[in-house]
CSV table of C-alpha atoms and ligand atoms in Angstrom, one decimal:
chain,number,residue,atom,x,y,z
A,1,UNK,CA,24.0,-28.8,-115.2
A,2,UNK,CA,22.2,-29.0,-111.8
A,3,UNK,CA,20.3,-32.0,-110.6
A,4,UNK,CA,17.1,-30.0,-110.9
A,5,UNK,CA,17.8,-29.2,-114.6
A,6,UNK,CA,18.5,-32.9,-115.2
A,7,UNK,CA,15.3,-33.9,-113.5
A,8,UNK,CA,13.2,-31.3,-115.3
A,9,UNK,CA,14.5,-32.5,-118.6
A,10,UNK,CA,13.7,-36.1,-117.7
A,11,UNK,CA,10.3,-35.2,-116.2
A,12,UNK,CA,9.1,-33.6,-119.4
A,13,UNK,CA,9.3,-36.9,-121.2
A,14,UNK,CA,6.6,-38.5,-119.1
A,15,UNK,CA,4.8,-35.7,-117.3
A,16,UNK,CA,3.1,-32.9,-119.4
A,17,UNK,CA,5.4,-29.8,-118.9
A,18,UNK,CA,7.3,-31.8,-116.3
A,19,UNK,CA,5.0,-30.9,-113.4
A,20,UNK,CA,1.8,-32.1,-111.9
A,21,UNK,CA,0.4,-28.5,-111.4
A,22,UNK,CA,1.2,-25.7,-113.8
A,23,UNK,CA,2.5,-22.9,-111.6
A,24,UNK,CA,5.3,-25.2,-110.4
A,25,UNK,CA,6.9,-25.0,-113.8
A,26,UNK,CA,8.3,-21.5,-113.4
A,27,UNK,CA,6.9,-20.6,-116.8
A,28,UNK,CA,6.0,-17.1,-115.7
A,29,UNK,CA,9.3,-16.3,-114.0
A,30,UNK,CA,11.4,-18.3,-116.4
A,31,UNK,CA,14.2,-20.7,-115.6
A,32,UNK,CA,14.1,-24.3,-114.3
A,33,UNK,CA,11.9,-25.3,-111.4
A,34,UNK,CA,13.7,-26.6,-108.4
A,35,UNK,CA,13.0,-30.2,-107.6
A,36,UNK,CA,12.7,-30.6,-103.8
A,37,UNK,CA,14.0,-33.5,-101.8
A,38,UNK,CA,13.0,-32.8,-98.2
A,39,UNK,CA,11.9,-30.0,-95.9
A,40,UNK,CA,11.9,-29.3,-92.2
A,41,UNK,CA,10.5,-26.3,-90.4
A,42,UNK,CA,11.0,-23.1,-92.5
A,43,UNK,CA,13.6,-24.7,-94.8
A,44,UNK,CA,13.3,-26.7,-98.0
A,45,UNK,CA,16.2,-28.6,-99.6
A,46,UNK,CA,16.4,-29.1,-103.3
A,47,UNK,CA,17.8,-32.1,-105.3
A,48,UNK,CA,21.2,-30.3,-105.3
A,49,UNK,CA,21.2,-30.1,-101.5
A,50,UNK,CA,20.7,-26.3,-101.5
A,51,UNK,CA,18.7,-24.8,-98.6
A,52,UNK,CA,15.9,-22.3,-99.1
A,53,UNK,CA,13.8,-20.3,-96.7
A,54,UNK,CA,10.3,-21.2,-97.8
A,55,UNK,CA,7.6,-18.5,-98.4
A,56,UNK,CA,5.2,-20.9,-100.2
A,57,UNK,CA,4.7,-23.5,-97.6
A,58,UNK,CA,3.1,-25.9,-100.1
A,59,UNK,CA,0.8,-22.9,-101.0
A,60,UNK,CA,-0.4,-22.6,-97.5
A,61,UNK,CA,-0.9,-26.0,-95.8
A,62,UNK,CA,2.4,-26.0,-93.9
A,63,UNK,CA,1.4,-23.2,-91.6
A,64,UNK,CA,3.3,-24.8,-88.7
A,65,UNK,CA,6.4,-25.4,-90.9
A,66,UNK,CA,7.4,-28.6,-92.8
A,67,UNK,CA,7.4,-32.0,-91.2
A,68,UNK,CA,5.7,-30.8,-88.1
A,69,UNK,CA,6.4,-33.6,-85.8
A,70,UNK,CA,3.0,-34.3,-84.2
A,71,UNK,CA,1.5,-34.5,-87.7
A,72,UNK,CA,4.2,-36.8,-89.0
A,73,UNK,CA,3.9,-39.1,-86.0
A,74,UNK,CA,0.1,-39.3,-86.2
A,75,UNK,CA,0.4,-40.3,-89.9
A,76,UNK,CA,2.9,-43.0,-89.1
A,77,UNK,CA,0.8,-44.5,-86.4
A,78,UNK,CA,-2.5,-44.3,-88.2
A,79,UNK,CA,-1.2,-45.9,-91.3
A,80,UNK,CA,-0.5,-49.1,-89.5
A,81,UNK,CA,-4.2,-49.6,-89.1
A,82,UNK,CA,-4.8,-49.4,-92.9
A,83,UNK,CA,-4.6,-46.4,-95.2
A,84,UNK,CA,-8.3,-46.6,-96.3
A,85,UNK,CA,-11.6,-48.3,-95.4
A,86,UNK,CA,-14.3,-46.8,-97.6
A,87,UNK,CA,-16.5,-47.0,-94.5
A,88,UNK,CA,-17.2,-44.4,-91.9
A,89,UNK,CA,-14.9,-43.9,-88.9
A,90,UNK,CA,-15.1,-42.2,-85.5
A,91,UNK,CA,-12.2,-39.9,-86.5
A,92,UNK,CA,-14.4,-38.4,-89.2
A,93,UNK,CA,-16.9,-37.3,-86.6
A,94,UNK,CA,-14.1,-35.9,-84.5
A,95,UNK,CA,-12.8,-33.9,-87.5
A,96,UNK,CA,-16.3,-32.6,-88.3
A,97,UNK,CA,-17.0,-31.7,-84.6
A,98,UNK,CA,-13.6,-29.8,-84.5
A,99,UNK,CA,-14.3,-27.9,-87.7
A,100,UNK,CA,-17.8,-27.0,-86.5
A,101,UNK,CA,-16.4,-25.8,-83.2
A,102,UNK,CA,-13.8,-23.6,-84.9
A,103,UNK,CA,-15.6,-22.2,-87.9
A,104,UNK,CA,-18.5,-19.7,-87.5
A,105,UNK,CA,-21.8,-20.6,-89.3
A,106,UNK,CA,-20.7,-24.1,-90.0
A,107,UNK,CA,-23.3,-26.5,-88.6
A,108,UNK,CA,-22.3,-29.4,-90.8
A,109,UNK,CA,-19.4,-30.3,-93.0
A,110,UNK,CA,-18.6,-32.7,-95.8
A,111,UNK,CA,-15.0,-33.8,-96.4
A,112,UNK,CA,-13.5,-34.1,-99.9
A,113,UNK,CA,-10.0,-34.5,-101.2
A,114,UNK,CA,-9.1,-31.0,-102.6
A,115,UNK,CA,-10.1,-27.4,-102.7
A,116,UNK,CA,-11.3,-27.9,-106.3
A,117,UNK,CA,-13.8,-30.5,-105.2
A,118,UNK,CA,-14.9,-28.4,-102.3
A,119,UNK,CA,-15.8,-25.4,-104.4
A,120,UNK,CA,-17.3,-27.5,-107.2
A,121,UNK,CA,-19.5,-29.3,-104.7
A,122,UNK,CA,-20.5,-26.1,-102.8
A,123,UNK,CA,-21.6,-24.5,-106.1
A,124,UNK,CA,-23.6,-27.6,-107.0
A,125,UNK,CA,-25.2,-27.5,-103.6
A,126,UNK,CA,-26.1,-23.8,-103.9
A,127,UNK,CA,-27.7,-24.5,-107.3
A,128,UNK,CA,-29.6,-27.5,-106.0
A,129,UNK,CA,-30.7,-25.6,-102.9
A,130,UNK,CA,-32.0,-22.5,-104.8
A,131,UNK,CA,-33.1,-24.2,-108.0
A,132,UNK,CA,-31.2,-21.5,-109.9
A,133,UNK,CA,-28.3,-21.8,-112.3
A,134,UNK,CA,-26.3,-18.6,-112.5
A,135,UNK,CA,-23.6,-17.4,-110.1
A,136,UNK,CA,-21.2,-14.6,-109.7
A,137,UNK,CA,-17.4,-14.9,-109.2
A,138,UNK,CA,-14.8,-12.2,-109.2
A,139,UNK,CA,-12.1,-11.5,-111.7
A,140,UNK,CA,-8.8,-12.9,-110.5
A,141,UNK,CA,-10.3,-15.2,-107.9
A,142,UNK,CA,-9.5,-18.9,-108.1
A,143,UNK,CA,-11.9,-21.5,-107.0
A,144,UNK,CA,-10.1,-24.6,-108.3
A,145,UNK,CA,-10.2,-26.0,-111.8
A,146,UNK,CA,-13.8,-27.2,-112.1
A,147,UNK,CA,-15.1,-26.0,-115.5
A,148,UNK,CA,-17.6,-23.5,-114.3
A,149,UNK,CA,-14.9,-21.5,-112.4
A,150,UNK,CA,-12.4,-21.3,-115.2
A,151,UNK,CA,-13.5,-17.8,-116.2
A,152,UNK,CA,-11.1,-15.0,-115.3
A,153,UNK,CA,-9.6,-17.3,-112.8
A,154,UNK,CA,-6.5,-15.8,-111.2
A,155,UNK,CA,-3.0,-16.9,-110.7
A,156,UNK,CA,-2.4,-20.1,-112.6
A,157,UNK,CA,-4.5,-19.0,-115.5
A,158,UNK,CA,-3.3,-15.4,-115.4
A,159,UNK,CA,0.3,-16.6,-115.2
A,160,UNK,CA,-0.2,-18.3,-118.5
A,161,UNK,CA,-2.2,-15.5,-120.0
A,162,UNK,CA,-5.0,-17.9,-121.1
A,163,UNK,CA,-8.3,-16.2,-121.7
A,164,UNK,CA,-10.5,-18.9,-123.0
A,165,UNK,CA,-9.7,-22.4,-122.1
A,166,UNK,CA,-9.9,-25.2,-124.6
A,167,UNK,CA,-12.1,-28.0,-123.2
A,168,UNK,CA,-14.3,-25.7,-121.2
A,169,UNK,CA,-17.5,-25.5,-123.3
A,170,UNK,CA,-19.6,-22.4,-123.6
A,171,UNK,CA,-22.4,-24.5,-122.1
A,172,UNK,CA,-20.8,-24.8,-118.7
A,173,UNK,CA,-19.5,-21.2,-118.5
A,174,UNK,CA,-22.6,-19.5,-119.7
A,175,UNK,CA,-23.9,-19.3,-116.2
A,176,UNK,CA,-20.7,-17.9,-114.8
A,177,UNK,CA,-21.0,-14.1,-114.4
A,178,UNK,CA,-17.9,-12.1,-113.3
A,179,UNK,CA,-17.4,-8.8,-111.6
A,180,UNK,CA,-14.2,-6.9,-110.6
A,181,UNK,CA,-13.1,-7.6,-107.0
A,182,UNK,CA,-14.0,-4.9,-104.6
A,183,UNK,CA,-16.7,-3.5,-107.0
A,184,UNK,CA,-20.0,-3.7,-105.2
A,185,UNK,CA,-21.7,-1.5,-107.8
A,186,UNK,CA,-20.8,-4.1,-110.5
A,187,UNK,CA,-22.3,-6.8,-108.4
A,188,UNK,CA,-25.5,-4.8,-107.8
A,189,UNK,CA,-25.8,-4.3,-111.6
A,190,UNK,CA,-25.4,-8.0,-112.3
A,191,UNK,CA,-27.9,-9.0,-109.6
A,192,UNK,CA,-30.5,-6.5,-111.0
A,193,UNK,CA,-29.9,-7.8,-114.6
A,194,UNK,CA,-30.3,-11.4,-113.4
A,195,UNK,CA,-33.0,-11.1,-110.8
A,196,UNK,CA,-34.3,-14.4,-109.5
A,197,UNK,CA,-31.7,-16.4,-111.4
A,198,UNK,CA,-28.6,-16.3,-109.2
A,199,UNK,CA,-27.8,-19.3,-107.1
A,200,UNK,CA,-24.6,-18.0,-105.5
A,201,UNK,CA,-22.0,-15.4,-105.1
A,202,UNK,CA,-18.6,-17.0,-104.5
A,203,UNK,CA,-15.7,-15.0,-103.3
A,204,UNK,CA,-12.2,-15.3,-101.7
A,205,UNK,CA,-12.8,-13.2,-98.6
A,206,UNK,CA,-9.2,-12.1,-98.8
A,207,UNK,CA,-8.1,-12.8,-102.4
A,208,UNK,CA,-4.8,-14.7,-102.7
A,209,UNK,CA,-4.6,-15.7,-106.3
A,210,UNK,CA,-3.7,-12.4,-107.8
A,211,UNK,CA,-1.2,-11.6,-105.1
A,212,UNK,CA,-2.8,-10.7,-101.9
A,213,UNK,CA,-5.8,-8.4,-102.3
A,214,UNK,CA,-7.6,-7.1,-99.2
A,215,UNK,CA,-11.4,-6.7,-99.3
A,216,UNK,CA,-12.3,-3.0,-99.2
A,217,UNK,CA,-14.3,-1.8,-96.2
A,218,UNK,CA,-17.9,-2.7,-96.9
A,219,UNK,CA,-17.3,-5.0,-99.8
A,220,UNK,CA,-18.0,-8.3,-98.1
A,221,UNK,CA,-20.7,-6.7,-96.0
A,222,UNK,CA,-22.3,-5.5,-99.2
A,223,UNK,CA,-22.2,-9.0,-100.7
A,224,UNK,CA,-23.8,-10.3,-97.5
A,225,UNK,CA,-26.6,-7.8,-97.7
A,226,UNK,CA,-27.3,-8.4,-101.4
A,227,UNK,CA,-27.4,-12.2,-100.8
A,228,UNK,CA,-29.8,-11.8,-97.9
A,229,UNK,CA,-32.1,-9.6,-99.9
A,230,UNK,CA,-32.1,-11.8,-103.0
A,231,UNK,CA,-32.0,-15.3,-101.5
A,232,UNK,CA,-28.6,-15.9,-103.0
A,233,UNK,CA,-26.2,-18.3,-101.3
A,234,UNK,CA,-23.0,-16.5,-100.2
A,235,UNK,CA,-20.1,-18.8,-100.5
A,236,UNK,CA,-16.8,-17.9,-98.9
A,237,UNK,CA,-13.9,-19.7,-100.6
A,238,UNK,CA,-11.7,-20.1,-97.5
A,239,UNK,CA,-9.4,-22.7,-99.1
A,240,UNK,CA,-6.5,-20.3,-98.5
A,241,UNK,CA,-7.8,-18.2,-95.6
A,242,UNK,CA,-9.5,-21.0,-93.6
A,243,UNK,CA,-7.6,-21.8,-90.4
A,244,UNK,CA,-4.9,-19.3,-91.5
A,245,UNK,CA,-6.3,-15.9,-90.7
A,246,UNK,CA,-7.9,-17.1,-87.5
A,247,UNK,CA,-9.1,-20.4,-86.0
A,248,UNK,CA,-12.5,-19.5,-87.7
A,249,UNK,CA,-10.8,-18.2,-90.9
A,250,UNK,CA,-11.8,-15.0,-92.6
A,251,UNK,CA,-15.4,-15.2,-91.4
A,252,UNK,CA,-14.1,-14.8,-87.8
A,253,UNK,CA,-11.3,-12.4,-88.6
A,254,UNK,CA,-13.4,-10.0,-90.7
A,255,UNK,CA,-16.7,-10.6,-88.9
A,256,UNK,CA,-18.8,-11.4,-92.0
A,257,UNK,CA,-21.0,-14.5,-92.2
A,258,UNK,CA,-21.2,-16.8,-95.2
A,259,UNK,CA,-23.9,-19.4,-96.0
A,260,UNK,CA,-21.4,-21.9,-97.3
A,261,UNK,CA,-17.7,-22.1,-96.8
A,262,UNK,CA,-15.1,-24.1,-98.6
A,263,UNK,CA,-11.8,-25.3,-97.1
A,264,UNK,CA,-8.6,-26.9,-98.4
A,265,UNK,CA,-4.8,-26.3,-97.8
A,266,UNK,CA,-4.4,-25.9,-94.0
A,267,UNK,CA,-7.3,-28.3,-93.3
A,268,UNK,CA,-5.3,-31.3,-94.5
A,269,UNK,CA,-2.0,-30.6,-92.7
A,270,UNK,CA,-0.3,-31.3,-96.0
A,271,UNK,CA,-2.5,-34.3,-97.1
A,272,UNK,CA,-5.0,-34.0,-100.0
A,273,UNK,CA,-8.1,-32.7,-98.1
A,274,UNK,CA,-10.8,-30.2,-98.7
A,275,UNK,CA,-14.2,-29.6,-97.2
A,276,UNK,CA,-17.3,-27.6,-97.6
A,277,UNK,CA,-19.7,-26.7,-94.8
A,278,UNK,CA,-22.4,-24.3,-93.7
A,279,UNK,CA,-25.8,-23.9,-92.4
A,280,UNK,CA,-27.8,-27.1,-91.6
A,281,UNK,CA,-30.8,-26.1,-93.8
A,282,UNK,CA,-28.5,-26.0,-96.8
A,283,UNK,CA,-26.1,-28.8,-96.0
A,284,UNK,CA,-28.9,-31.2,-95.5
A,285,UNK,CA,-29.6,-31.1,-99.2
A,286,UNK,CA,-26.4,-33.1,-99.9
A,287,UNK,CA,-26.8,-36.8,-100.5
A,288,UNK,CA,-27.6,-39.1,-98.8
A,289,UNK,CA,-29.7,-36.9,-96.6
A,290,UNK,CA,-30.8,-34.8,-99.6
A,291,UNK,CA,-30.7,-35.3,-103.3
A,292,UNK,CA,-27.8,-33.1,-104.4
A,293,UNK,CA,-25.3,-35.8,-105.3
A,294,UNK,CA,-21.8,-35.7,-104.0
A,295,UNK,CA,-19.4,-38.5,-103.2
A,296,UNK,CA,-15.7,-39.6,-102.9
A,297,UNK,CA,-14.0,-43.0,-102.6
A,298,UNK,CA,-11.2,-41.5,-100.5
A,299,UNK,CA,-13.2,-38.7,-98.8
A,300,UNK,CA,-12.5,-38.7,-95.0
A,301,UNK,CA,-9.5,-41.0,-95.6
A,302,UNK,CA,-8.0,-41.9,-92.2
A,303,UNK,CA,-4.5,-40.8,-93.0
A,304,UNK,CA,-5.7,-37.5,-94.4
A,305,UNK,CA,-8.0,-37.0,-91.4
A,306,UNK,CA,-5.5,-37.7,-88.8
A,307,UNK,CA,-3.0,-35.2,-90.4
A,308,UNK,CA,-5.7,-32.5,-90.7
A,309,UNK,CA,-7.1,-33.2,-87.3
A,310,UNK,CA,-3.7,-33.0,-85.6
A,311,UNK,CA,-3.0,-29.7,-87.4
A,312,UNK,CA,-6.3,-28.1,-86.6
A,313,UNK,CA,-6.2,-29.3,-83.0
A,314,UNK,CA,-2.8,-27.7,-82.6
A,315,UNK,CA,-4.1,-24.4,-84.1
A,316,UNK,CA,-7.2,-24.5,-82.0
A,317,UNK,CA,-5.5,-25.2,-78.7
A,318,UNK,CA,-2.7,-22.6,-79.3
A,319,UNK,CA,-4.3,-19.4,-80.5
A,320,UNK,CA,-1.0,-17.6,-79.7
A,321,UNK,CA,0.2,-19.1,-83.0
A,322,UNK,CA,-2.0,-16.6,-84.8
A,323,UNK,CA,-0.7,-13.7,-82.8
A,324,UNK,CA,2.9,-14.8,-83.6
A,325,UNK,CA,2.1,-15.3,-87.3
A,326,UNK,CA,0.7,-11.8,-87.5
A,327,UNK,CA,3.7,-10.3,-85.7
A,328,UNK,CA,6.2,-12.1,-87.9
A,329,UNK,CA,4.4,-11.1,-91.0
A,330,UNK,CA,4.1,-7.4,-89.9
A,331,UNK,CA,7.9,-7.5,-89.1
A,332,UNK,CA,8.4,-8.8,-92.7
A,333,UNK,CA,6.1,-6.1,-94.0
A,334,UNK,CA,7.9,-3.3,-92.3
A,335,UNK,CA,11.3,-4.7,-93.3
A,336,UNK,CA,10.2,-5.1,-96.9
A,337,UNK,CA,9.0,-1.5,-96.9
A,338,UNK,CA,12.4,-0.4,-95.8
A,339,UNK,CA,14.4,-2.7,-98.1
A,340,UNK,CA,12.4,-2.1,-101.2
A,341,UNK,CA,12.5,1.7,-100.7
A,342,UNK,CA,16.2,1.5,-101.4
A,343,UNK,CA,15.5,0.5,-105.0
A,344,UNK,CA,14.1,2.8,-107.6
A,345,UNK,CA,10.8,1.2,-108.5
A,346,UNK,CA,7.5,2.0,-106.8
A,347,UNK,CA,6.0,-1.0,-105.0
A,348,UNK,CA,2.8,-2.0,-103.1
A,349,UNK,CA,2.8,-4.4,-100.2
A,350,UNK,CA,-0.6,-5.9,-99.4
A,351,UNK,CA,-0.9,-7.9,-96.2
A,352,UNK,CA,-3.5,-9.3,-93.9
A,353,UNK,CA,-2.5,-11.7,-91.2
A,354,UNK,CA,0.0,-14.2,-92.5
A,355,UNK,CA,-0.8,-13.5,-96.2
A,356,UNK,CA,1.4,-10.9,-97.9
A,357,UNK,CA,2.5,-10.0,-101.4
A,358,UNK,CA,4.6,-7.4,-103.3
A,359,UNK,CA,3.5,-5.8,-106.5
A,360,UNK,CA,5.8,-3.4,-108.3
A,361,UNK,CA,3.2,-0.7,-109.0
A,362,UNK,CA,2.7,3.0,-108.3
A,363,UNK,CA,-1.0,2.6,-107.6
A,364,UNK,CA,-3.0,0.6,-105.1
A,365,UNK,CA,-3.5,-3.0,-106.0
A,366,UNK,CA,-7.2,-3.7,-105.3
A,367,UNK,CA,-8.3,-6.0,-108.0
A,368,UNK,CA,-7.2,-8.1,-111.0
A,369,UNK,CA,-6.6,-5.3,-113.4
A,370,UNK,CA,-4.4,-3.3,-111.0
A,371,UNK,CA,-2.5,-6.5,-110.2
A,372,UNK,CA,-2.0,-7.3,-113.9
A,373,UNK,CA,-0.8,-3.7,-114.6
A,374,UNK,CA,2.1,-4.0,-112.1
A,375,UNK,CA,5.6,-4.4,-113.4
A,376,UNK,CA,5.7,-8.2,-113.5
A,377,UNK,CA,8.9,-8.4,-115.5
A,378,UNK,CA,10.6,-6.7,-112.6
A,379,UNK,CA,9.0,-9.2,-110.2
A,380,UNK,CA,10.5,-12.0,-112.2
A,381,UNK,CA,14.0,-10.6,-111.8
A,382,UNK,CA,13.3,-10.0,-108.2
A,383,UNK,CA,12.2,-13.6,-107.8
A,384,UNK,CA,15.3,-15.0,-109.4
A,385,UNK,CA,17.7,-12.8,-107.4
A,386,UNK,CA,16.1,-14.0,-104.2
A,387,UNK,CA,16.1,-17.6,-105.3
A,388,UNK,CA,19.8,-17.4,-106.1
A,389,UNK,CA,20.2,-16.1,-102.5
A,390,UNK,CA,18.3,-19.1,-101.0
A,391,UNK,CA,14.9,-17.4,-100.6
A,392,UNK,CA,12.0,-19.3,-102.1
A,393,UNK,CA,9.1,-17.1,-103.1
A,394,UNK,CA,6.0,-18.1,-105.1
A,395,UNK,CA,7.1,-18.2,-108.8
A,396,UNK,CA,4.6,-15.7,-110.0
A,397,UNK,CA,3.5,-12.1,-109.1
A,398,UNK,CA,0.0,-13.4,-108.9
A,399,UNK,CA,0.5,-15.4,-105.8
A,400,UNK,CA,0.4,-14.6,-102.1
A,401,UNK,CA,3.4,-15.5,-99.9
A,402,UNK,CA,2.5,-17.6,-97.0
A,403,UNK,CA,4.2,-17.3,-93.6
A,404,UNK,CA,4.7,-20.3,-91.4
A,405,UNK,CA,5.1,-20.5,-87.6
A,406,UNK,CA,8.5,-22.1,-88.1
A,407,UNK,CA,9.9,-19.0,-89.7
A,408,UNK,CA,12.1,-17.0,-87.3
A,409,UNK,CA,13.0,-13.3,-87.1
A,410,UNK,CA,16.6,-14.4,-88.1
A,411,UNK,CA,15.1,-16.0,-91.2
A,412,UNK,CA,13.2,-12.8,-92.0
A,413,UNK,CA,16.3,-10.7,-91.5
A,414,UNK,CA,18.2,-13.0,-93.9
A,415,UNK,CA,15.4,-12.5,-96.3
A,416,UNK,CA,15.4,-8.8,-96.0
A,417,UNK,CA,19.2,-8.6,-96.6
A,418,UNK,CA,18.6,-10.6,-99.8
A,419,UNK,CA,15.7,-8.3,-100.8
A,420,UNK,CA,18.0,-5.2,-100.3
A,421,UNK,CA,20.7,-6.8,-102.4
A,422,UNK,CA,18.1,-7.7,-105.1
A,423,UNK,CA,16.7,-4.2,-105.4
A,424,UNK,CA,20.2,-2.6,-105.4
A,425,UNK,CA,21.5,-4.8,-108.2
B,501,PLP,C1,-5.8,-23.5,-103.8
B,501,PLP,C2,-7.2,-22.9,-104.0
B,501,PLP,C3,-8.3,-23.7,-104.5
B,501,PLP,C4,-8.1,-25.1,-105.1
B,501,PLP,O1,-7.7,-26.0,-104.2
B,501,PLP,P1,-6.9,-27.4,-104.7
B,501,PLP,O2,-6.7,-28.2,-103.5
B,501,PLP,O3,-5.7,-26.9,-105.4
B,501,PLP,O4,-7.9,-28.0,-105.7
B,501,PLP,C5,-9.5,-23.2,-104.5
B,501,PLP,N1,-9.7,-21.9,-104.0
B,501,PLP,C6,-8.7,-21.2,-103.5
B,501,PLP,C7,-9.0,-19.8,-102.9
B,501,PLP,C8,-7.4,-21.6,-103.5
B,501,PLP,O5,-6.4,-20.9,-103.1
């Protein structure tokens, strides 16, 4: 029995399912989740002392690799001056100013403690601002686990094949309308049917919770135009893409403007941080300047802020990081193409910037139904073969792989050798 197996058995006695977030449990791919002990750069080490090349990077935050020294040092120093005040600090202004300077269309920003909170609050704000109730989300997009979003909600939910979720009442989901990703006609139809009733359209500008799905040309621009015409708030959920695809996230990279943007993951440098921001005329409706209520005891927490600030500052001051991330991911993409071609199953690689995923499918993967119809049983075998060879992929075919700046070409070559071995066996 491995240490991870022992720990997993023990964990299940006091933690539901043995984990504090469902996808970690390996339920979709089978087997025992690995319990991690430490990580440095591109490598994670499990409780049995085995080393893994990490393609999850904490689901995105560790874009500079694990235990990035300036972040670790900043946390250490800052914690000596207390871990929380519950009162405003200058650091929060610096963080807000930095975010505003990096992100297009963000005049003001409110810090929260998770991506879930950011999306939940942005939706409330859009509703409060427009005085309308309904909103559109896309099948397979994940916007955190607030009730209203748990309708056709991507990875975690898809992994467990849950359709309706106990505890989410019809009352809270009745105003959630869904359309297939990349289907602008479906959106137009919904908008026509619900004229004057839509507060928001929320979208992952590059979807990352059904594998990586690239927006079709014109899709985001189409949403922008519809929102403009109908007075609907366009919310980009950039929890995954923010500060990852460019200093200004998907908005900058794809050249489409949102009215509100949500952040998480990279923004906290590995600490629990989220944020939502946008145009001043909308953001001013948040309490205490407006009457759309939103609050948080640990929002803007000094340790979380110094970690996030140090991370964002590094990214902002070294734009070459993005170029290198793109090059590495393209190198991986090309290598995967070659290695997977040696197997006998059709595959699709979707990639944009440092987000990439593999679906075992013979047709393009452009939305949730094409992602779900891929050969996910084969993905699970692929996953385990790689894991056995020390390569740590997300434990579900419905997740994006995240590349970190710490990953080297040698690491990628090692990964590609493992991929070749996996598809040949
Ligand atoms: C991870 C994620 C969230 C939720 O963020 P948490 O910090 O896990 O609450 C929301 N939206 C997207 C696009 C995400 O990838």
